[in-house]
XYZ file of C-alpha atoms in Angstrom:
690
model
C 6.362 -7.302 -62.967
C 6.748 -6.529 -59.265
C 10.346 -6.515 -57.986
C 10.078 -8.738 -54.905
C 12.849 -9.311 -52.400
C 12.675 -13.040 -51.846
C 14.817 -16.121 -51.732
C 13.079 -19.360 -50.924
C 9.620 -17.986 -50.139
C 8.222 -16.980 -46.782
C 10.348 -17.398 -43.697
C 9.275 -19.629 -40.837
C 10.795 -19.903 -37.388
C 13.600 -22.413 -37.599
C 15.781 -24.066 -35.016
C 18.161 -21.134 -34.874
C 15.950 -18.489 -36.466
C 14.447 -15.501 -34.702
C 11.312 -15.066 -36.760
C 9.480 -15.097 -40.054
C 8.592 -12.546 -42.698
C 6.767 -12.654 -46.012
C 8.546 -11.353 -49.125
C 7.516 -7.844 -50.191
C 8.266 -5.543 -53.147
C 11.253 -3.219 -53.045
C 9.874 0.276 -52.591
C 13.014 1.698 -54.142
C 12.259 -0.214 -57.346
C 8.593 0.837 -57.269
C 9.720 4.455 -57.121
C 12.160 3.988 -59.998
C 9.317 2.830 -62.244
C 6.622 5.264 -61.005
C 7.627 8.105 -58.705
C 4.156 9.702 -58.441
C 1.800 6.872 -57.484
C 1.355 5.484 -53.986
C 0.220 1.826 -54.032
C -2.805 1.171 -51.865
C -0.960 -1.282 -49.635
C 1.352 1.520 -48.435
C -1.434 3.980 -47.556
C -2.027 3.862 -43.807
C -5.312 4.416 -42.012
C -6.184 8.028 -41.166
C -5.461 7.534 -37.461
C -1.958 6.238 -38.219
C -0.898 8.816 -40.776
C 1.837 11.287 -39.870
C 1.488 15.053 -39.713
C 4.241 16.355 -41.978
C 5.795 19.634 -40.848
C 9.256 21.091 -41.337
C 8.761 23.633 -38.560
C 10.658 22.094 -35.652
C 11.240 25.314 -33.723
C 8.579 24.773 -31.068
C 8.852 21.012 -30.670
C 10.465 19.632 -27.498
C 13.960 18.216 -27.838
C 15.295 14.962 -26.425
C 18.131 15.196 -23.870
C 21.744 15.480 -25.014
C 24.437 13.460 -23.215
C 28.106 14.424 -23.470
C 29.798 11.034 -23.765
C 33.234 12.439 -22.910
C 31.933 13.464 -19.466
C 30.024 10.201 -19.014
C 33.119 8.107 -19.732
C 34.985 10.033 -17.002
C 32.290 9.209 -14.436
C 30.951 12.768 -14.207
C 28.095 12.511 -11.699
C 26.031 15.301 -13.264
C 26.191 13.570 -16.647
C 25.278 10.218 -15.071
C 22.247 11.877 -13.478
C 21.298 13.404 -16.843
C 21.537 9.909 -18.345
C 19.249 8.521 -15.638
C 16.598 11.187 -16.228
C 16.847 10.813 -20.009
C 16.218 7.050 -19.799
C 13.450 7.450 -17.242
C 11.551 10.392 -18.731
C 12.264 10.035 -22.458
C 13.781 6.630 -23.252
C 15.809 8.467 -25.916
C 18.836 10.762 -25.897
C 21.463 12.093 -28.288
C 25.133 11.356 -27.647
C 27.743 13.967 -28.579
C 31.536 13.926 -28.169
C 31.491 10.131 -28.464
C 35.021 9.913 -29.834
C 34.163 8.324 -33.202
C 36.006 10.148 -35.950
C 33.816 11.981 -38.444
C 35.542 10.183 -41.326
C 34.382 6.802 -39.933
C 30.785 8.020 -39.811
C 30.989 9.432 -43.326
C 32.571 6.245 -44.717
C 29.741 4.216 -43.215
C 27.067 6.491 -44.653
C 28.754 6.380 -48.074
C 28.964 2.567 -47.994
C 25.254 2.245 -47.175
C 24.295 4.773 -49.860
C 26.397 2.851 -52.381
C 24.635 -0.418 -51.536
C 21.159 1.022 -52.084
C 22.276 2.541 -55.382
C 23.172 -0.923 -56.727
C 20.849 -2.376 -59.380
C 18.004 -4.380 -57.888
C 19.266 -7.676 -59.321
C 22.586 -7.084 -57.551
C 20.958 -6.251 -54.202
C 18.688 -9.276 -54.556
C 21.740 -11.544 -54.256
C 21.721 -10.712 -50.540
C 18.004 -11.353 -49.985
C 16.859 -12.965 -46.751
C 16.981 -16.749 -46.651
C 14.360 -19.056 -45.213
C 14.220 -18.955 -41.386
C 16.441 -15.872 -41.272
C 15.917 -12.223 -40.498
C 19.355 -11.398 -41.868
C 19.883 -9.953 -45.328
C 18.164 -7.595 -47.740
C 14.386 -7.337 -47.454
C 11.840 -6.628 -44.741
C 10.985 -8.095 -41.328
C 7.692 -8.056 -39.413
C 5.585 -8.865 -42.509
C 3.252 -11.598 -41.298
C 0.205 -11.107 -43.517
C -0.553 -10.466 -47.185
C -3.020 -7.792 -46.093
C -1.058 -5.687 -43.609
C 0.045 -2.177 -44.508
C 3.663 -1.940 -45.650
C 6.354 0.571 -44.759
C 7.889 2.941 -47.284
C 11.468 1.701 -46.901
C 14.029 -0.910 -47.843
C 16.632 -2.361 -45.503
C 19.504 -4.769 -45.078
C 20.169 -6.341 -41.676
C 23.482 -7.998 -40.720
C 24.759 -9.682 -37.568
C 28.097 -8.011 -36.857
C 29.348 -9.113 -33.402
C 30.622 -11.458 -32.166
C 32.547 -11.895 -35.401
C 31.833 -15.637 -35.544
C 28.126 -14.790 -35.967
C 28.741 -13.052 -39.286
C 27.254 -14.745 -42.314
C 29.123 -13.236 -45.232
C 26.693 -14.584 -47.828
C 24.496 -11.601 -46.849
C 27.354 -9.073 -46.975
C 27.858 -7.260 -50.311
C 31.586 -8.058 -50.340
C 31.938 -7.103 -54.001
C 31.058 -3.514 -53.137
C 34.417 -1.744 -52.638
C 34.975 -0.544 -49.062
C 31.672 -1.852 -47.659
C 33.126 -4.606 -45.454
C 35.935 -2.403 -44.133
C 33.596 0.518 -43.357
C 31.081 -1.732 -41.604
C 33.682 -3.545 -39.495
C 35.334 -0.295 -38.395
C 31.981 1.295 -37.567
C 30.880 -1.848 -35.704
C 33.950 -1.736 -33.438
C 33.352 1.915 -32.587
C 29.698 1.296 -31.731
C 30.694 -1.576 -29.437
C 33.044 0.682 -27.457
C 30.218 3.163 -26.874
C 27.804 0.336 -26.051
C 30.136 -1.079 -23.390
C 30.391 2.285 -21.615
C 26.634 2.816 -21.762
C 25.983 -0.682 -20.413
C 28.378 -0.029 -17.509
C 26.520 3.190 -16.659
C 23.127 1.477 -16.858
C 24.499 -1.149 -14.446
C 25.520 1.479 -11.907
C 22.175 3.274 -12.242
C 20.423 -0.029 -11.444
C 22.468 -0.443 -8.264
C 24.909 -2.969 -9.716
C 28.663 -2.945 -10.295
C 29.844 -1.660 -13.678
C 29.952 -5.197 -15.045
C 26.604 -6.170 -13.500
C 24.465 -6.153 -16.641
C 27.304 -7.644 -18.677
C 27.244 -10.696 -16.411
C 23.445 -10.859 -16.292
C 23.224 -10.642 -20.097
C 25.634 -13.486 -20.734
C 28.944 -11.704 -21.241
C 29.727 -9.548 -24.262
C 26.681 -7.922 -25.815
C 25.778 -9.119 -29.300
C 25.399 -6.639 -32.128
C 23.421 -6.357 -35.340
C 23.258 -3.427 -37.753
C 20.250 -2.500 -39.850
C 20.754 -0.087 -42.747
C 17.583 1.683 -43.840
C 16.758 3.517 -47.039
C 13.676 5.765 -47.167
C 12.900 6.932 -50.746
C 11.052 10.160 -51.432
C 7.263 10.010 -51.739
C 4.893 12.401 -53.483
C 2.381 11.944 -50.626
C 4.412 11.601 -47.401
C 1.233 12.312 -45.403
C -0.196 8.919 -46.465
C 2.734 6.610 -45.705
C 5.174 5.667 -42.959
C 8.862 4.906 -43.376
C 8.676 2.543 -40.444
C 5.596 1.795 -38.346
C 5.401 2.634 -34.611
C 7.352 0.108 -32.547
C 9.750 -0.274 -29.670
C 13.064 -2.102 -30.083
C 13.457 -5.620 -28.702
C 17.084 -4.820 -27.820
C 19.063 -3.851 -24.748
C 19.492 -0.498 -26.472
C 19.992 0.902 -29.974
C 22.468 3.429 -31.402
C 21.232 5.291 -34.476
C 23.248 7.293 -36.984
C 20.913 9.669 -38.832
C 21.222 11.839 -41.904
C 22.435 15.217 -40.680
C 20.013 17.239 -42.803
C 16.870 15.087 -43.279
C 14.604 14.726 -40.250
C 12.620 11.490 -40.130
C 12.720 9.887 -36.682
C 9.778 10.629 -34.369
C 9.262 9.366 -30.818
C 6.107 9.121 -28.748
C 6.389 11.419 -25.731
C 3.403 12.366 -23.556
C 1.081 10.873 -26.191
C 2.451 13.172 -28.933
C 4.850 12.406 -31.781
C 8.018 14.426 -31.270
C 10.556 14.804 -34.120
C 14.190 14.106 -33.254
C 16.199 16.953 -34.753
C 19.535 15.692 -36.093
C 22.714 16.991 -34.446
C 25.582 16.582 -36.939
C 27.845 13.606 -36.126
C 25.827 12.664 -33.036
C 24.244 9.307 -32.269
C 20.675 8.813 -31.085
C 20.380 6.162 -28.367
C 17.132 4.555 -27.285
C 16.344 2.113 -24.499
C 15.149 -1.287 -25.702
C 12.636 -3.739 -24.284
C 15.317 -5.845 -22.561
C 16.529 -2.867 -20.522
C 12.961 -1.835 -19.677
C 12.412 -5.367 -18.353
C 15.694 -5.481 -16.421
C 15.065 -2.035 -14.890
C 11.571 -3.237 -13.863
C 9.994 -0.465 -15.908
C 12.153 2.368 -14.559
C 13.756 2.996 -17.959
C 11.345 3.172 -20.855
C 11.496 1.452 -24.227
C 9.598 4.073 -26.192
C 7.525 3.763 -29.352
C 9.107 5.452 -32.343
C 8.530 5.633 -36.074
C 10.025 7.143 -39.223
C 8.285 9.511 -41.604
C 9.078 10.198 -45.256
C 10.345 13.313 -47.000
C 8.809 14.568 -50.242
C 12.046 16.006 -51.641
C 14.979 14.047 -50.240
C 15.629 10.351 -49.633
C 16.979 9.485 -46.197
C 19.396 6.893 -44.843
C 19.732 5.745 -41.238
C 21.961 3.115 -39.630
C 20.654 1.400 -36.491
C 23.081 -0.601 -34.347
C 21.163 -3.031 -32.147
C 22.793 -4.192 -28.909
C 21.222 -7.279 -27.331
C 21.859 -10.148 -24.859
C 22.848 -13.698 -25.678
C 19.948 -15.743 -27.081
C 20.056 -18.324 -24.291
C 20.285 -15.758 -21.502
C 17.266 -15.347 -19.255
C 16.242 -11.714 -18.742
C 14.006 -10.320 -16.027
C 13.912 -7.464 -13.505
C 17.168 -7.243 -11.544
C 16.723 -7.647 -7.786
C 17.958 -4.146 -6.989
C 15.048 -2.675 -8.990
C 12.346 -4.580 -7.084
C 10.657 -3.247 -3.955
C 7.569 -5.296 -3.103
C 5.758 -2.329 -1.583
C 6.368 0.459 -4.090
C 7.991 -1.221 -7.106
C 6.694 -4.799 -7.330
C 8.101 -7.085 -9.992
C 6.328 -6.167 -13.233
C 7.857 -8.632 -15.706
C 8.413 -12.361 -15.688
C 11.797 -13.876 -16.420
C 12.093 -15.086 -19.993
C 14.830 -16.481 -22.229
C 15.882 -13.733 -24.623
C 15.498 -15.846 -27.760
C 11.896 -16.626 -26.778
C 11.199 -12.942 -26.354
C 12.679 -12.082 -29.753
C 10.792 -14.884 -31.497
C 7.567 -13.552 -30.025
C 8.458 -10.088 -31.275
C 9.279 -11.212 -34.824
C 6.148 -13.339 -35.033
C 3.910 -10.288 -35.338
C 3.776 -7.049 -37.281
C 5.123 -3.845 -35.787
C 2.374 -2.720 -33.458
C 3.681 -0.261 -30.903
C 4.559 -2.061 -27.667
C 1.988 -4.828 -28.049
C 4.704 -7.484 -28.111
C 5.915 -6.524 -24.604
C 2.611 -7.411 -22.982
C 3.294 -11.145 -22.885
C 6.435 -10.498 -20.778
C 4.455 -8.683 -18.090
C 3.249 -10.555 -15.048
C 0.173 -8.374 -15.235
C -0.316 -4.917 -16.660
C 1.262 -2.173 -14.594
C -2.150 -0.627 -14.053
C -3.520 -3.887 -12.657
C -0.589 -4.244 -10.261
C -0.910 -0.698 -8.995
C -4.655 -1.055 -8.508
C -4.224 -4.256 -6.486
C -2.078 -2.878 -3.670
C -2.602 -4.271 -0.160
C -5.873 -3.565 1.649
C -3.906 -1.910 4.417
C -3.415 1.141 2.173
C -7.111 1.535 1.310
C -8.697 4.125 3.594
C -12.301 4.179 4.738
C -14.735 6.232 2.654
C -14.995 8.877 5.348
C -11.233 9.391 5.141
C -10.868 9.051 1.381
C -9.653 12.099 -0.508
C -11.741 14.122 -2.943
C -9.530 14.427 -6.015
C -10.000 17.864 -7.555
C -7.653 20.653 -8.572
C -10.402 23.298 -8.506
C -10.085 25.901 -5.751
C -12.396 28.883 -5.390
C -10.550 32.189 -4.996
C -12.174 32.627 -1.572
C -10.560 29.391 -0.392
C -6.935 30.198 -1.150
C -4.505 30.602 1.723
C -2.866 33.982 2.298
C 0.337 35.011 0.573
C 2.944 36.776 2.735
C 5.662 38.849 1.078
C 8.695 38.001 3.185
C 10.705 40.972 1.886
C 8.104 43.345 3.408
C 7.833 41.302 6.599
C 11.596 41.423 7.169
C 11.455 45.226 6.932
C 8.790 45.390 9.651
C 6.005 46.488 7.293
C 2.943 46.837 9.555
C 0.442 45.812 6.870
C 2.385 42.613 6.178
C 2.679 41.852 9.915
C -1.117 42.232 10.210
C -1.608 39.892 7.219
C 0.630 37.368 9.002
C -1.474 37.659 12.182
C -4.733 37.023 10.289
C -3.236 34.148 8.294
C -2.101 32.379 11.478
C -5.365 33.080 13.277
C -7.858 32.246 10.503
C -6.002 29.634 8.457
C -2.905 28.394 10.250
C -1.248 28.225 6.816
C 0.239 30.774 4.414
C 2.478 31.030 1.369
C 5.780 32.899 1.645
C 7.081 34.627 -1.485
C 10.161 36.812 -2.062
C 11.938 34.943 0.722
C 15.400 35.565 -0.713
C 16.373 31.930 -1.287
C 17.899 31.604 -4.741
C 15.946 29.452 -7.168
C 19.061 27.343 -7.880
C 19.218 26.354 -4.179
C 15.589 25.193 -4.309
C 16.184 23.263 -7.526
C 19.338 21.641 -6.136
C 17.541 20.283 -3.061
C 14.638 19.023 -5.209
C 17.098 17.283 -7.532
C 19.012 15.778 -4.585
C 15.818 14.405 -3.045
C 14.607 13.046 -6.390
C 17.983 11.359 -6.892
C 17.757 9.696 -3.480
C 14.327 8.205 -4.141
C 15.447 6.991 -7.567
C 18.174 4.878 -5.956
C 17.593 1.105 -5.991
C 15.723 -0.111 -2.909
C 18.724 -2.035 -1.604
C 20.750 1.184 -1.674
C 18.079 3.271 0.101
C 17.685 0.499 2.660
C 21.221 1.245 3.918
C 19.780 4.375 5.557
C 16.760 2.687 7.130
C 15.465 3.877 10.500
C 16.994 2.061 13.428
C 14.861 0.659 16.236
C 13.598 3.399 18.582
C 14.704 6.078 16.100
C 12.686 8.538 14.046
C 15.637 9.427 11.822
C 16.421 7.735 8.511
C 14.556 6.120 5.617
C 11.202 4.557 6.481
C 7.989 5.711 8.148
C 7.098 7.299 11.480
C 3.806 7.221 13.391
C 3.138 3.521 12.740
C 2.018 2.360 16.191
C -0.256 -0.582 15.323
C -0.219 -3.637 13.061
C -3.792 -2.805 12.064
C -3.713 0.909 11.259
C -4.098 2.100 7.668
C -0.816 2.954 5.979
C 0.107 5.927 3.831
C 1.189 5.502 0.219
C 4.493 7.333 0.512
C 8.145 6.940 1.387
C 10.248 9.377 3.382
C 13.656 10.053 4.824
C 13.917 12.208 7.953
C 17.165 13.865 9.045
C 18.061 16.069 12.020
C 19.857 19.013 10.441
C 20.401 21.724 13.121
C 22.179 22.209 15.401
C 24.925 20.574 13.350
C 26.144 18.446 16.264
C 22.766 16.646 16.159
C 23.436 15.253 12.700
C 23.858 11.515 12.489
C 25.550 10.946 9.157
C 24.906 7.207 9.152
C 21.401 8.142 7.951
C 22.660 10.601 5.300
C 23.253 9.164 1.789
C 26.733 10.669 1.610
C 27.683 8.583 -1.431
C 24.992 10.371 -3.450
C 26.861 13.186 -5.146
C 25.693 16.635 -4.050
C 23.109 15.432 -1.521
C 24.961 16.579 1.607
C 25.913 19.948 0.122
C 22.387 20.636 -1.168
C 20.810 19.648 2.176
C 23.192 21.779 4.246
C 22.787 24.821 2.021
C 18.997 24.490 2.024
C 18.995 23.958 5.811
C 20.879 27.227 6.382
C 18.444 29.167 4.200
C 15.416 27.732 6.005
C 16.947 28.673 9.366
C 17.262 32.317 8.297
C 13.587 32.426 7.315
C 12.598 30.605 10.516
C 14.417 33.137 12.700
C 12.574 36.048 11.089
C 9.205 34.294 11.389
C 9.863 33.453 15.046
C 10.720 37.087 15.755
C 7.445 38.200 14.178
C 5.427 35.616 16.121
C 7.084 36.956 19.292
C 5.992 40.515 18.532
C 2.457 39.371 17.672
C 2.286 37.639 21.076
C 3.267 40.854 22.854
C 6.923 39.901 23.421
C 10.223 41.354 22.263
C 11.601 39.961 18.982
C 13.724 37.452 20.882
C 10.911 36.523 23.288
C 10.008 33.098 21.882
C 13.662 32.334 21.230
C 14.372 32.684 24.976
C 11.224 30.795 26.002
C 12.036 27.931 23.620
C 15.573 27.425 24.889
C 17.541 29.440 22.344
C 17.891 28.611 18.658
C 15.090 26.502 17.241
C 16.120 22.963 16.353
C 15.570 21.782 12.821
C 14.741 18.519 11.076
C 13.985 17.938 7.395
C 11.643 15.280 6.082
C 11.833 14.456 2.383
C 8.695 12.801 1.023
C 8.073 10.789 -2.132
C 4.503 10.089 -3.262
C 4.372 7.542 -6.150
C 1.548 7.493 -8.673
C -1.515 5.348 -7.984
C -4.194 4.129 -10.367
C -6.869 4.673 -7.670
C -5.883 7.885 -5.873
C -9.419 8.127 -4.480
C -8.762 5.088 -2.242
C -5.438 6.042 -0.660
C -3.689 8.875 1.155
C -0.126 10.041 0.712
C -0.086 11.351 4.257
C -2.944 10.916 6.744
C -4.633 13.931 8.383
C -2.499 15.367 11.189
C -1.193 18.564 12.695
C 2.531 19.148 13.152
C 4.075 18.816 16.615
C 6.448 21.668 15.768
C 6.742 25.374 16.404
C 6.099 25.763 12.688
C 6.927 24.030 9.419
C 8.258 25.292 6.079
C 7.257 23.187 3.070
C 8.776 23.194 -0.412
C 6.300 21.635 -2.859
C 6.498 20.429 -6.440
C 5.616 23.413 -8.604
C 3.286 21.478 -10.913
C 1.816 18.588 -8.887
C -0.746 19.631 -6.229
C -1.014 17.302 -3.248
C -1.278 19.241 0.009
C -4.788 19.746 1.423
C -5.732 21.586 4.628
C -8.865 21.365 6.734
C -10.684 24.688 6.753
C -14.258 25.096 8.034
C -14.633 21.283 7.991
C -13.726 21.053 4.294
C -10.503 19.850 2.671
C -8.975 22.713 0.686
C -6.141 22.054 -1.805
C -3.114 24.328 -1.593
C -2.188 25.423 -5.117
C 1.576 25.512 -5.623
C 3.134 28.915 -6.296
C 6.479 28.366 -8.078
C 9.495 28.868 -5.784
C 7.320 29.770 -2.790
C 7.294 28.096 0.621
C 4.181 26.986 2.460
C 4.351 27.702 6.203
C 2.044 26.183 8.769
C 1.672 26.797 12.482
C 2.619 23.826 14.649
C 1.174 22.543 17.915
C 3.874 24.229 20.028
C 2.958 27.675 18.666
C -0.772 27.006 19.143
C -0.029 26.171 22.786
C 2.224 29.193 23.295
C -0.336 31.513 21.679
C -2.991 29.999 23.997
C -5.026 28.929 20.968
C -4.871 32.244 19.109
C -2.849 30.765 16.256
C -4.104 27.459 14.893
C -2.181 24.258 14.211
C -4.391 22.945 11.413
C -5.016 19.406 10.220
C -3.566 18.733 6.804
C -2.942 15.729 4.580
C -1.422 14.773 1.214
C -3.263 13.130 -1.641
C -1.830 11.076 -4.520
C -1.724 11.836 -8.229
C -2.699 9.255 -10.844
C -0.215 10.399 -13.498
C 2.743 12.063 -11.793
C 4.788 11.234 -8.692
C 5.282 14.110 -6.263
C 8.089 15.208 -3.974
C 7.829 17.574 -1.008
C 10.433 18.756 1.505
C 9.200 19.700 4.991
C 11.509 21.627 7.327
C 10.337 21.265 10.924
C 11.285 23.942 13.489
C 10.881 22.932 17.136
C 12.024 23.845 20.666
C 14.725 22.112 22.672
C 13.587 18.710 24.011
C 14.108 19.729 27.644
C 12.292 23.039 27.290
C 8.892 23.329 28.950
C 6.250 24.882 26.708
C 2.937 26.411 27.688
C 0.863 29.526 26.974
C 2.976 32.686 27.290
C 1.728 35.078 29.950
C 0.947 37.857 27.485
C -1.632 35.602 25.783
C -3.548 34.821 29.010
C -6.403 36.950 30.263
C -8.250 35.140 33.057
C -11.519 36.841 32.194
C -11.567 36.667 28.369
C -8.754 34.275 27.439
C -8.153 31.846 30.300
C -5.219 29.476 30.102
C -6.255 26.611 27.781
C -3.151 24.374 27.835
C -0.962 22.964 30.561
C 2.799 23.330 30.535
C 4.585 20.241 29.190
C 8.139 19.035 28.575
C 9.111 16.701 25.680
C 5.980 17.580 23.743
C 7.402 16.316 20.446
C 8.286 12.942 21.965
C 4.695 12.600 23.129
C 3.450 13.373 19.613
C 5.660 10.659 18.101
C 4.632 8.088 20.714
C 0.929 8.838 20.190
C 1.056 8.611 16.398
C -0.478 10.606 13.570
C -4.067 11.089 14.653
């Protein structure tokens, strides 16, 4: 006779219940009677079956957060936490302060419970209208495939929520181990919640208040027996957690947890005495999709049973959850989820079988893809302007590569390559420029961190009226012109007395230092390039420096291009030439976006890791009397990945008059093509990007 875990039949949603679940056999008891057979109801469809491999060497690993640093407010660790939640939705926590003996006592207590005779465990079976107790949840049909596991779920905090009829109090040490473990998990949960609050632009107690005070806690203890055919079954089906977040204590030596990352199932390798934390649906909703509640599952081992202990942290039932205001930006991050009472969300979740993230769909206002595809008409460009999205570039259409180390030594061949690049293309790559890779990575990280700030925080650095500096957009001169799908912050960086720190996000740790260090390195490269341009125009090395009023001024524009479901309809940056002497661009290494106009065709510029892209600006075209070309270029958008670029603009003094240098004028063959003009850059800004 089948050993079923039941008490009162199937469970229906009651007044205070979260969900319903049909009674199912105990897999542990099935295995005790027949360890070789796999009942048909546990065999999953081919497409759902796991690939069983013990070779974990080449698999990617989830981020590791040092809790001791996080609890001290270490900014680097906070940033690691942000990226872990955003890119993975999972991370491991080490140095969490929970004594090893507490973890071992908890594991031993759970193991002891599952070793009890079935008739003893059955005393704690789920009651009608409850999800608490021994048995299974998410079983809504007599025909659905079952998971190869047994479990007991208990509400643990607040203490008045405990229902001791489901606690195996006769098992020596169980209650004490569970209560001690529960308290330790709550301490960690409170610190994590405070950090999530800060990352969402709130005070440390922001989410605590929004979630109804103290977070509630439930603990699910899972037992996964061995199986002779682990390739046919699943320990737990793919799902995301309907929690704020979850803390998982794994077996140290039996891998079973897998998470879905970049459409592949990635095993989570146990780190002894660590905790695995994953973002839940409630936090995904409150972060407006910034932090991801990721699908995960458990697989079965052929030789060893496995235990895991999941501590679920969740809001008060009656609390309404929805995207927090600081995570909403109507233009770039519209509200993706409706507000919903937490208990209604959970009831919806428990009313269906585990099916990936299907249960989150009803909380969305519309699907993310639909929202992104229905952006305002003002961002949709005419067909003649629309980008051609392709990463293919013929070898004959690649811009020149200049080796800066040769150029700085006066190598004649490299100087000639520079001349041809400026004359024929107006663009070139610079490699071996001497800027350390860590400096480039620091500025990229600082810029990424700025754009990840909540909108209300970024808005503090918004452009003032009649200013080009700050967070916002330039070159918008009409209410009717088409807009670019990008955000930017522009800062004057050199000379240092030109800096206006009210536009600098000084509270963002490391931003100022990274920007200043990067600025100095770009100035060194700019000085050498300017000297070479001088020589190529028939002047001494300091010729253009004198004609342009001394040291070139410098401004840095940091650009963020979000993803778009229809990149063929929009532009990240409209076609334009730069009103500079020249520009140095640091691109993402793996996301192409820059395109230049060459022979009336748009040519993509393939990124070369750690290189700089340099382009001639309008001022140099004028001074060279048209010899060197300031070329139209634009940025396109990627459908799958956002992109960051950092443009360093080098330009003459505002009061300096620019015009063709005498050495570039030959009345017979090269007559003067441009008039002399003062405040050229101001004219460019007033005219707009055309």
